[in-house]
Coordinates of C-alpha atoms and ligand atoms in Angstrom, one line a residue:
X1 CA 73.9 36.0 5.6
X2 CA 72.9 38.1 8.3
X3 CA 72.4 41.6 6.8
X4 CA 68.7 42.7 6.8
X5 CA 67.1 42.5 3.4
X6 CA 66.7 46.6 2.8
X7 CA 70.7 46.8 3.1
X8 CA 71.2 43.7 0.8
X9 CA 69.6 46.4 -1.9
X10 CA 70.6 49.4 -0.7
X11 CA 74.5 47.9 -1.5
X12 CA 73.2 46.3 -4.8
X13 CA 71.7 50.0 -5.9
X14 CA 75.4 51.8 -4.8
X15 CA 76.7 49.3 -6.8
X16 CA 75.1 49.8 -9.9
X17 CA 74.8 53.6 -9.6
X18 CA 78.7 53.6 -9.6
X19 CA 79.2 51.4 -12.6
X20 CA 76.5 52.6 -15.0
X21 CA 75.9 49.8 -17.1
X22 CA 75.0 46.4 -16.5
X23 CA 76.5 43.8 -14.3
X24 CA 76.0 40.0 -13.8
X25 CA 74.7 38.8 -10.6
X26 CA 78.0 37.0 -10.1
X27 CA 80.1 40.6 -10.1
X28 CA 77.2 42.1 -8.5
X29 CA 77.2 39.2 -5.5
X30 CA 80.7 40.2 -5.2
X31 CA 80.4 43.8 -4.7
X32 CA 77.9 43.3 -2.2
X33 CA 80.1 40.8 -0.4
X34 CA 82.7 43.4 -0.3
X35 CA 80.8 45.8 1.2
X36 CA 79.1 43.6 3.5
X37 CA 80.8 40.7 4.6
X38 CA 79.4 37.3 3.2
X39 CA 76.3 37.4 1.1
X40 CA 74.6 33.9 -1.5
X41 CA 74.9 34.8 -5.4
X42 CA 71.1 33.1 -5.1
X43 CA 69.7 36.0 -1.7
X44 CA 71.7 38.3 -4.0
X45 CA 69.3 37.4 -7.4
X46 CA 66.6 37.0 -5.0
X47 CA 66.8 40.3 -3.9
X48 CA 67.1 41.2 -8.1
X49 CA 64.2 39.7 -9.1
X50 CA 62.3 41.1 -5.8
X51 CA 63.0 44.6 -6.7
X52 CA 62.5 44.4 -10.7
X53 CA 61.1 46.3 -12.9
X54 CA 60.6 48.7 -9.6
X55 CA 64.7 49.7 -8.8
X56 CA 66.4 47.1 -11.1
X57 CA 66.0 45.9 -14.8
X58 CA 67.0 42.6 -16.3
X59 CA 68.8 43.3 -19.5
X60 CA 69.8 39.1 -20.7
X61 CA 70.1 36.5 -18.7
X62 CA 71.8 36.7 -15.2
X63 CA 72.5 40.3 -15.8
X64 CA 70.8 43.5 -13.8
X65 CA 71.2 47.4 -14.2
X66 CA 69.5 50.0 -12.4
X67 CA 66.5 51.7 -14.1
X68 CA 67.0 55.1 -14.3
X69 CA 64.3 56.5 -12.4
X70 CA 64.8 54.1 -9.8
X71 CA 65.5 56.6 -7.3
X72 CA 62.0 57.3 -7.1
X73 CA 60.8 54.1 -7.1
X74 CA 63.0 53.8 -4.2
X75 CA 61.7 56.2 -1.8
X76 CA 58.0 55.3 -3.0
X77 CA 58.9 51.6 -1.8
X78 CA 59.8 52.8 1.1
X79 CA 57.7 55.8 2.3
X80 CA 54.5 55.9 1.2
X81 CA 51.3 54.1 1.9
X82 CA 49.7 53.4 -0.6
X83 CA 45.8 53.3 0.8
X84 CA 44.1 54.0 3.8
X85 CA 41.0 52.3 4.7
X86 CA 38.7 52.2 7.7
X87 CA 41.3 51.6 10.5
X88 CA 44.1 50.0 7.9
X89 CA 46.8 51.0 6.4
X90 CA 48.6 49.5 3.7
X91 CA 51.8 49.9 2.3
X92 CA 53.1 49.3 -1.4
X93 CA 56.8 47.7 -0.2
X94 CA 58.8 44.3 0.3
X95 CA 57.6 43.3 3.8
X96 CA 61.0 42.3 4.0
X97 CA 62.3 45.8 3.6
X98 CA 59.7 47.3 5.7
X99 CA 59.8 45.2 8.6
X100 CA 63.3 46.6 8.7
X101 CA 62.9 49.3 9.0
X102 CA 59.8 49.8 10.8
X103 CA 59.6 50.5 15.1
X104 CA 60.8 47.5 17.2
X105 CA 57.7 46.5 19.5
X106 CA 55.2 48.0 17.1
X107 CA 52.8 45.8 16.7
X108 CA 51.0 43.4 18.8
X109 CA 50.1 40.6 16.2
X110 CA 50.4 39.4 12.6
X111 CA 48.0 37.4 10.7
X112 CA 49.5 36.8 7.4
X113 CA 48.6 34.3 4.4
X114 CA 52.5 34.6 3.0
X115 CA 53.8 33.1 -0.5
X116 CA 54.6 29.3 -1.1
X117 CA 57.3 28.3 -3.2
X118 CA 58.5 31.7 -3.2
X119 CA 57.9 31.4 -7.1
X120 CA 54.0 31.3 -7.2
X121 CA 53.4 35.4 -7.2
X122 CA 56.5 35.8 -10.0
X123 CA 55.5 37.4 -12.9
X124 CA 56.6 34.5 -14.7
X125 CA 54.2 31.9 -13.2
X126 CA 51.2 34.8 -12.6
X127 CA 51.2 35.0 -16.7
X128 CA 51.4 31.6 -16.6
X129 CA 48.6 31.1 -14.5
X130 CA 46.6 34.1 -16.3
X131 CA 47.4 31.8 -19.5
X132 CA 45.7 29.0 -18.0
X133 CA 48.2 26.7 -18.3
X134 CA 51.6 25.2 -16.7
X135 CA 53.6 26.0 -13.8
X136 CA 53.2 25.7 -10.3
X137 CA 49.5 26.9 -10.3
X138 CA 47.0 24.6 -11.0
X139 CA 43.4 24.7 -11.9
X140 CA 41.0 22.3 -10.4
X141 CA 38.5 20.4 -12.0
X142 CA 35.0 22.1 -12.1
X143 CA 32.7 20.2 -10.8
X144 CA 29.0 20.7 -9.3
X145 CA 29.2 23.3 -12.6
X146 CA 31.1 25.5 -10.4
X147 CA 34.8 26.7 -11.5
X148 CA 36.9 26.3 -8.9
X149 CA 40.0 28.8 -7.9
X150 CA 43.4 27.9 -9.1
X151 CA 45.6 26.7 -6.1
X152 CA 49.2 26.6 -6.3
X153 CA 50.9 22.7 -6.5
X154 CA 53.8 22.9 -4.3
X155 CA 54.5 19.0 -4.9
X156 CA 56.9 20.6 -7.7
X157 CA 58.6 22.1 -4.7
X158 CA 62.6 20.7 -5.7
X159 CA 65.1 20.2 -2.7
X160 CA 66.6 23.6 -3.5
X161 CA 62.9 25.5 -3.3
X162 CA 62.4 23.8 -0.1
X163 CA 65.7 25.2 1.4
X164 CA 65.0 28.7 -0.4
X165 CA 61.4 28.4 1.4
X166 CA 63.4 27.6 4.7
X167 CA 65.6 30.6 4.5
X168 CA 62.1 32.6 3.3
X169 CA 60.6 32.0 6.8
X170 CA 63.6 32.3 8.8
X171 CA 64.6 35.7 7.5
X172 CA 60.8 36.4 7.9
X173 CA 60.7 35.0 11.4
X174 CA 63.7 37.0 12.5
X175 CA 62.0 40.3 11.3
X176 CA 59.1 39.5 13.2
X177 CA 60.8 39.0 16.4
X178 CA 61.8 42.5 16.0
X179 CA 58.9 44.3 15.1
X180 CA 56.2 42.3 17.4
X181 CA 55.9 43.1 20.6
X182 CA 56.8 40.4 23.9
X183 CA 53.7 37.3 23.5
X184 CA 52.5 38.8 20.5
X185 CA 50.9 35.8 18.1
X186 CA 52.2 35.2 15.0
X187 CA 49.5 33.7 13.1
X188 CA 50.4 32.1 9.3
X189 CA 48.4 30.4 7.0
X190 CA 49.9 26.8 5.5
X191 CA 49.5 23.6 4.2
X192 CA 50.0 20.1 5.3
X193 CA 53.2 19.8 2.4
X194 CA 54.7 22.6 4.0
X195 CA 53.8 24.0 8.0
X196 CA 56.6 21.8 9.5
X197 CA 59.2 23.8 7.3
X198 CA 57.7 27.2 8.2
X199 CA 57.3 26.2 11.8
X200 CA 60.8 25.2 12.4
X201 CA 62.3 28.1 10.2
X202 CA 60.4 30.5 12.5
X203 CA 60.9 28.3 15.7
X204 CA 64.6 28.7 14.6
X205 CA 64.5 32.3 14.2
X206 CA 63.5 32.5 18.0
X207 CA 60.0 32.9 17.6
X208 CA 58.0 30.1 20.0
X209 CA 56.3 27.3 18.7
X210 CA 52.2 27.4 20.4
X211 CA 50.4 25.0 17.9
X212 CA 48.6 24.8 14.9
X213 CA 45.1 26.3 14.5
X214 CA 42.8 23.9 11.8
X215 CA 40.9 25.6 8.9
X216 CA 38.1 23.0 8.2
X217 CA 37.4 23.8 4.5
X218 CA 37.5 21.7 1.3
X219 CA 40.3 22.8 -0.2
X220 CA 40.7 20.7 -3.6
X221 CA 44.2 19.2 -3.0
X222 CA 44.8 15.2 -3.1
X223 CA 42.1 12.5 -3.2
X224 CA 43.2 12.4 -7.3
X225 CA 43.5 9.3 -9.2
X226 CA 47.2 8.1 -10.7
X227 CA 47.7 10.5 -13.4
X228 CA 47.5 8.5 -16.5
X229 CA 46.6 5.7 -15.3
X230 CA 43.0 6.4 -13.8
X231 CA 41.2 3.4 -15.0
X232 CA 44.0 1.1 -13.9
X233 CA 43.5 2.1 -10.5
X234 CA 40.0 3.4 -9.6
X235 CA 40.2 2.5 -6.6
X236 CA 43.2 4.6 -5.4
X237 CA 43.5 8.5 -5.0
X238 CA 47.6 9.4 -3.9
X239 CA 47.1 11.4 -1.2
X240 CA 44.0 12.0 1.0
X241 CA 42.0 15.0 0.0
X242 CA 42.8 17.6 1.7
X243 CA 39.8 19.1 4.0
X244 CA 41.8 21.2 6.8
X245 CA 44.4 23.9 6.2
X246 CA 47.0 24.4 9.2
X247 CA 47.6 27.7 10.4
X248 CA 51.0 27.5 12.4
X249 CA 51.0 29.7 15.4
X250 CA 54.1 30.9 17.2
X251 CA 54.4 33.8 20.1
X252 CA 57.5 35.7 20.1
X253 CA 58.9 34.7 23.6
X254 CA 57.3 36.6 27.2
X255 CA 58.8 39.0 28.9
X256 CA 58.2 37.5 32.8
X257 CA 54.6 35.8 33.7
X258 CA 51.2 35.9 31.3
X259 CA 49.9 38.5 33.4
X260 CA 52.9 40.7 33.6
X261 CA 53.3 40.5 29.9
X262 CA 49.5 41.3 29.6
X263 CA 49.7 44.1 31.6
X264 CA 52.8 45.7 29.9
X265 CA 52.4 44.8 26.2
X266 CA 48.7 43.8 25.9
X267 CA 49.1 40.6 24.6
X268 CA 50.6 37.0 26.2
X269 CA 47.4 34.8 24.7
X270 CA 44.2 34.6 22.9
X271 CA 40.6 36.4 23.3
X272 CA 37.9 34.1 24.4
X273 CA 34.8 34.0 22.2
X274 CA 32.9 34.6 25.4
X275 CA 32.8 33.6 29.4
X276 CA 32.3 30.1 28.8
X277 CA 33.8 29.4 25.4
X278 CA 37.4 30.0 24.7
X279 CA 39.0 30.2 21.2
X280 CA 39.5 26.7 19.7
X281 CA 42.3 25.5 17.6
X282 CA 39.2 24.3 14.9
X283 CA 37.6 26.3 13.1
X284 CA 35.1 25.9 10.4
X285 CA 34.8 27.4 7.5
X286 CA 33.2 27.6 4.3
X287 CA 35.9 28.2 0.9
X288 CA 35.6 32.0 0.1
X289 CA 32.2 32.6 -1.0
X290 CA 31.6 33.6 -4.6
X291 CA 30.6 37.4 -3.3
X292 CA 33.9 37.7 -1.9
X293 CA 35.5 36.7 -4.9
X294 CA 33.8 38.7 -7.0
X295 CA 34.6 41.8 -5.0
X296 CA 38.4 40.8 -4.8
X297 CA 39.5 38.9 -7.6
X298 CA 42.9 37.4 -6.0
X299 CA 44.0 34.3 -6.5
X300 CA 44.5 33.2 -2.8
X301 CA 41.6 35.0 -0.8
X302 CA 40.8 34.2 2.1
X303 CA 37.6 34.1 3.7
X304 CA 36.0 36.6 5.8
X305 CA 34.0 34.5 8.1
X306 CA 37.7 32.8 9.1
X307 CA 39.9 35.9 8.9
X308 CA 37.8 37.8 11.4
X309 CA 37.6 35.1 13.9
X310 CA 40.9 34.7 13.9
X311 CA 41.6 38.3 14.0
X312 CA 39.6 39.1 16.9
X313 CA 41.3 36.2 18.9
X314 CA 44.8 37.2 18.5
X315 CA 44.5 40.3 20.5
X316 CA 44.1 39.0 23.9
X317 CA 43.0 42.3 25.4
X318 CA 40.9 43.4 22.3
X319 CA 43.9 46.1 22.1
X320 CA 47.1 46.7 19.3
X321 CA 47.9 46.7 15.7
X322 CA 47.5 43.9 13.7
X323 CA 50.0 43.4 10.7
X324 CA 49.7 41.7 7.5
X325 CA 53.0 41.7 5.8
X326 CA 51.9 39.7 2.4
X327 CA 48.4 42.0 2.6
X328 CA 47.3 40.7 -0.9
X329 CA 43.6 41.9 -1.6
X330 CA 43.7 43.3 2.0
X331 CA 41.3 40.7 3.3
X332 CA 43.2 40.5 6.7
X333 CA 43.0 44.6 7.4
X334 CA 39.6 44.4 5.9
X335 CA 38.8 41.4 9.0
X336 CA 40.6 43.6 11.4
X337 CA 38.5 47.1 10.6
X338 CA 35.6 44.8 10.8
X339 CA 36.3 43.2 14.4
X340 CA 37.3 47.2 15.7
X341 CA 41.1 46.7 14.9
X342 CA 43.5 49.0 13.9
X343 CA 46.0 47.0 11.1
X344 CA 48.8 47.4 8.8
X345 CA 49.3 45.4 5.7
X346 CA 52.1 45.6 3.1
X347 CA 51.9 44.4 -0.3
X348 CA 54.9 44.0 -2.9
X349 CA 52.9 43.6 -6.2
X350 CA 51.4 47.3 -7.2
X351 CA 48.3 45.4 -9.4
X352 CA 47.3 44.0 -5.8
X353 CA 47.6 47.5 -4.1
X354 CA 44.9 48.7 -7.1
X355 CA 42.7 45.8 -5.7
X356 CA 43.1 46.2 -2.2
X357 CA 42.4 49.8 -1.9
X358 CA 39.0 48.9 -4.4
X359 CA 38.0 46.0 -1.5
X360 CA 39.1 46.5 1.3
X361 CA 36.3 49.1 2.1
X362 CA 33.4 46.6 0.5
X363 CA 35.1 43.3 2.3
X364 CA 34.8 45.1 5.5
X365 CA 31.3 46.3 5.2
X366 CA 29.9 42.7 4.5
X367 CA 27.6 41.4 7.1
X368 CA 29.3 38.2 9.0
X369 CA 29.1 35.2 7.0
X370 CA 27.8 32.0 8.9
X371 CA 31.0 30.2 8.9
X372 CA 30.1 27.0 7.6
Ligands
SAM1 C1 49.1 34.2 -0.5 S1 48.9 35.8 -1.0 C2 48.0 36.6 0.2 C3 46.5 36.7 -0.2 C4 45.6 37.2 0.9 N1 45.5 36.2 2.0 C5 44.3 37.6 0.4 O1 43.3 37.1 1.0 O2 44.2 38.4 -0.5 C6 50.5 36.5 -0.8 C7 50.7 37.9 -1.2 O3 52.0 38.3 -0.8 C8 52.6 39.2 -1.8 N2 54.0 39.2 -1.7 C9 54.9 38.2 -2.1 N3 56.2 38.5 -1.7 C10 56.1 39.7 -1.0 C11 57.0 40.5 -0.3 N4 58.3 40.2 -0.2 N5 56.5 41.7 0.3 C12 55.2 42.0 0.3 N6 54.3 41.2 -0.3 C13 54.7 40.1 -1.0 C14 52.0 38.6 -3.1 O4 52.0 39.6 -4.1 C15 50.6 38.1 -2.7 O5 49.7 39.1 -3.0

């Protein structure tokens, strides 16, 4: 499937505009292929579920018709952002939709903490997780008398989520390579279940491979016991506890040398903390602190103290847009006004976009954090 997300809907919604009723996703995968040459039944409900309640409404199961006001929601998806703050913007849209549709060679580098499992931020497994119980989220054990913050258990990944994720980041990494600029860094949070899937989906995609930066931070996965069977075993825990988080980190490709790419795009490699010190691949950091999550309630915040040294360092020349295409709370743009960065962030879910534009302002304003 080649067609870039925003057409994939654009046929769906001329589809169901002409028939005026409901359609399964089977009649509906057909139409689109009509119109556009090959296209999966599953990119097709994908692109469904992506765009409901917003443009399209489920009416049973496997079955879709347009809302009737969709229109509007339409051009708001597309056109409007939704908050401005300090030197951010942020959009309420699918990244995937606006990426297409934004400049080529607009911005210079993205930092972005994307969705795992595709599944964890449906509305399905957020009510679940609201619930406190079930699904992919889980909650961690309190311990120290502190409640620790759900994290999503992607060892109930099956072999068709992993190849769903795979397509995910290719489509992603594909965008990307159109909107960043020649050595712009593309910087993406992971874990150590998942970063060889997202760096070879966006390696494929014909971004370039540079490394893995290390997040040195507790982060509650592994180092359990066998479930039901803890006393039998004391002595075991099934996978070591996770205390690193890998952030894969790809280039799209240089046009010429470093320097000529430096002097014609502004990026082409990474700003050094100072003459004698350049950025590391290891960076410590505290979990996000209780202030920060206090200010922006979202499930997966990240850290200032990490966000804005990795900001600062992906702009080699201290110079170009930073993008965050799964913004969330806004804790990337909110690094980037921070470090003197202008930034653009888009955000699908309309409940984030309420808390984004509330913390963005306060996220930015708080003083650097010692990072450990
Ligand atoms: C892991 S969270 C990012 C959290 C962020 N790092 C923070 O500190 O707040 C991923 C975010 O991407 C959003 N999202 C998921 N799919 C999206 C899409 N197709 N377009 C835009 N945003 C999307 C989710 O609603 C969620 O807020």
């Amino acid at each position: 499937m080649t067609s870039a997300p925003g057409v994939i809907r654009d046929s769906i919604f001329r589809f169901l505009s002409a028939l005026e009723r409901d359609a399964t996703v089977a009649e509906i995968s057909d139409a689109v292929a009509l119109q556009l040459g090959s296209v999966t039944a599953s990119s097709v409900r994908s692109y469904l579920n992506s765009n409901a309640p917003e443009v399209f409404e489920r009416t049973a199961r496997g079955r879709y018709r347009i809302r009737s006001d969709a229109e509007a929601n339409v051009r708001h998806v597309r056109l409007n952002p939704a908050v401005q703050s300090g030197l951010a913007i942020l959009y309420h849209a699918d990244c995937f939709d606006w990426l297409a549709s934004c400049a080529p060679n607009s911005i210079h580098a993205v930092v972005t903490d994307p969705p795992y499992g595709i599944v964890e931020y449906s509305e399905k497994e957020l009510t679940k997780l609201r619930a406190g119980k079930g699904g992919v989220w889980r909650v961690p054990p309190s311990f120290d008398g502190n409640r620790r913050a759900p994290l999503p258990r992607f060892t109930v990944l099956n072999e068709g989520d992993r190849d769903e994720l795979y397509r995910f980041f290719r489509r992603l990494g594909t965008l990307l390579g159109r909107a960043v600029v020649p050595g712009g860094n593309v910087l993406v949070a992971s874990n150590p279940l998942l970063s060889h899937l997202v760096a070879s989906a966006m390696a494929n995609a014909g971004l370039e491979l540079r490394g893995y930066l290390a997040r040195l931070t507790m982060t509650m996965r592994g180092g359990d016991r066998p479930k039901n069977a803890h006393q039998d075993f004391p002595d075991v825990s099934v996978m070591p506890r996770s205390q690193w988080e890998p952030w894969v980190v790809l280039r799209r490709p240089l046009e010429g040398r470093v320097q000529d790419n430096l002097r014609k795009w502004k990026t082409g490699g990474f700003r050094r903390l100072s003459d004698e010190q350049p950025f590391g691949d290891v960076i410590r950091s505290s979990p996000t602190t209780r202030s920060e999550r206090l200010i922006a309630p979202h499930p997966s915040l990240k850290p200032q103290n990490f966000l804005r040294q990795v900001v600062r360092a992906s702009l080699p020349l201290g110079e170009g847009v930073i993008l965050d295409p799964f913004a969330g709370s806004g804790s990337t743009l909110a690094a980037a006004t921070a470090v003197g960065y202008p930034s653009i962030g888009v955000e699908a879910d309309p409940k984030f976009i309420r808390l984004a534009s509330d913390a963005m302002p306060k996220l930015a304003s708080l003083r650097q954090i010692d990072p450990v």
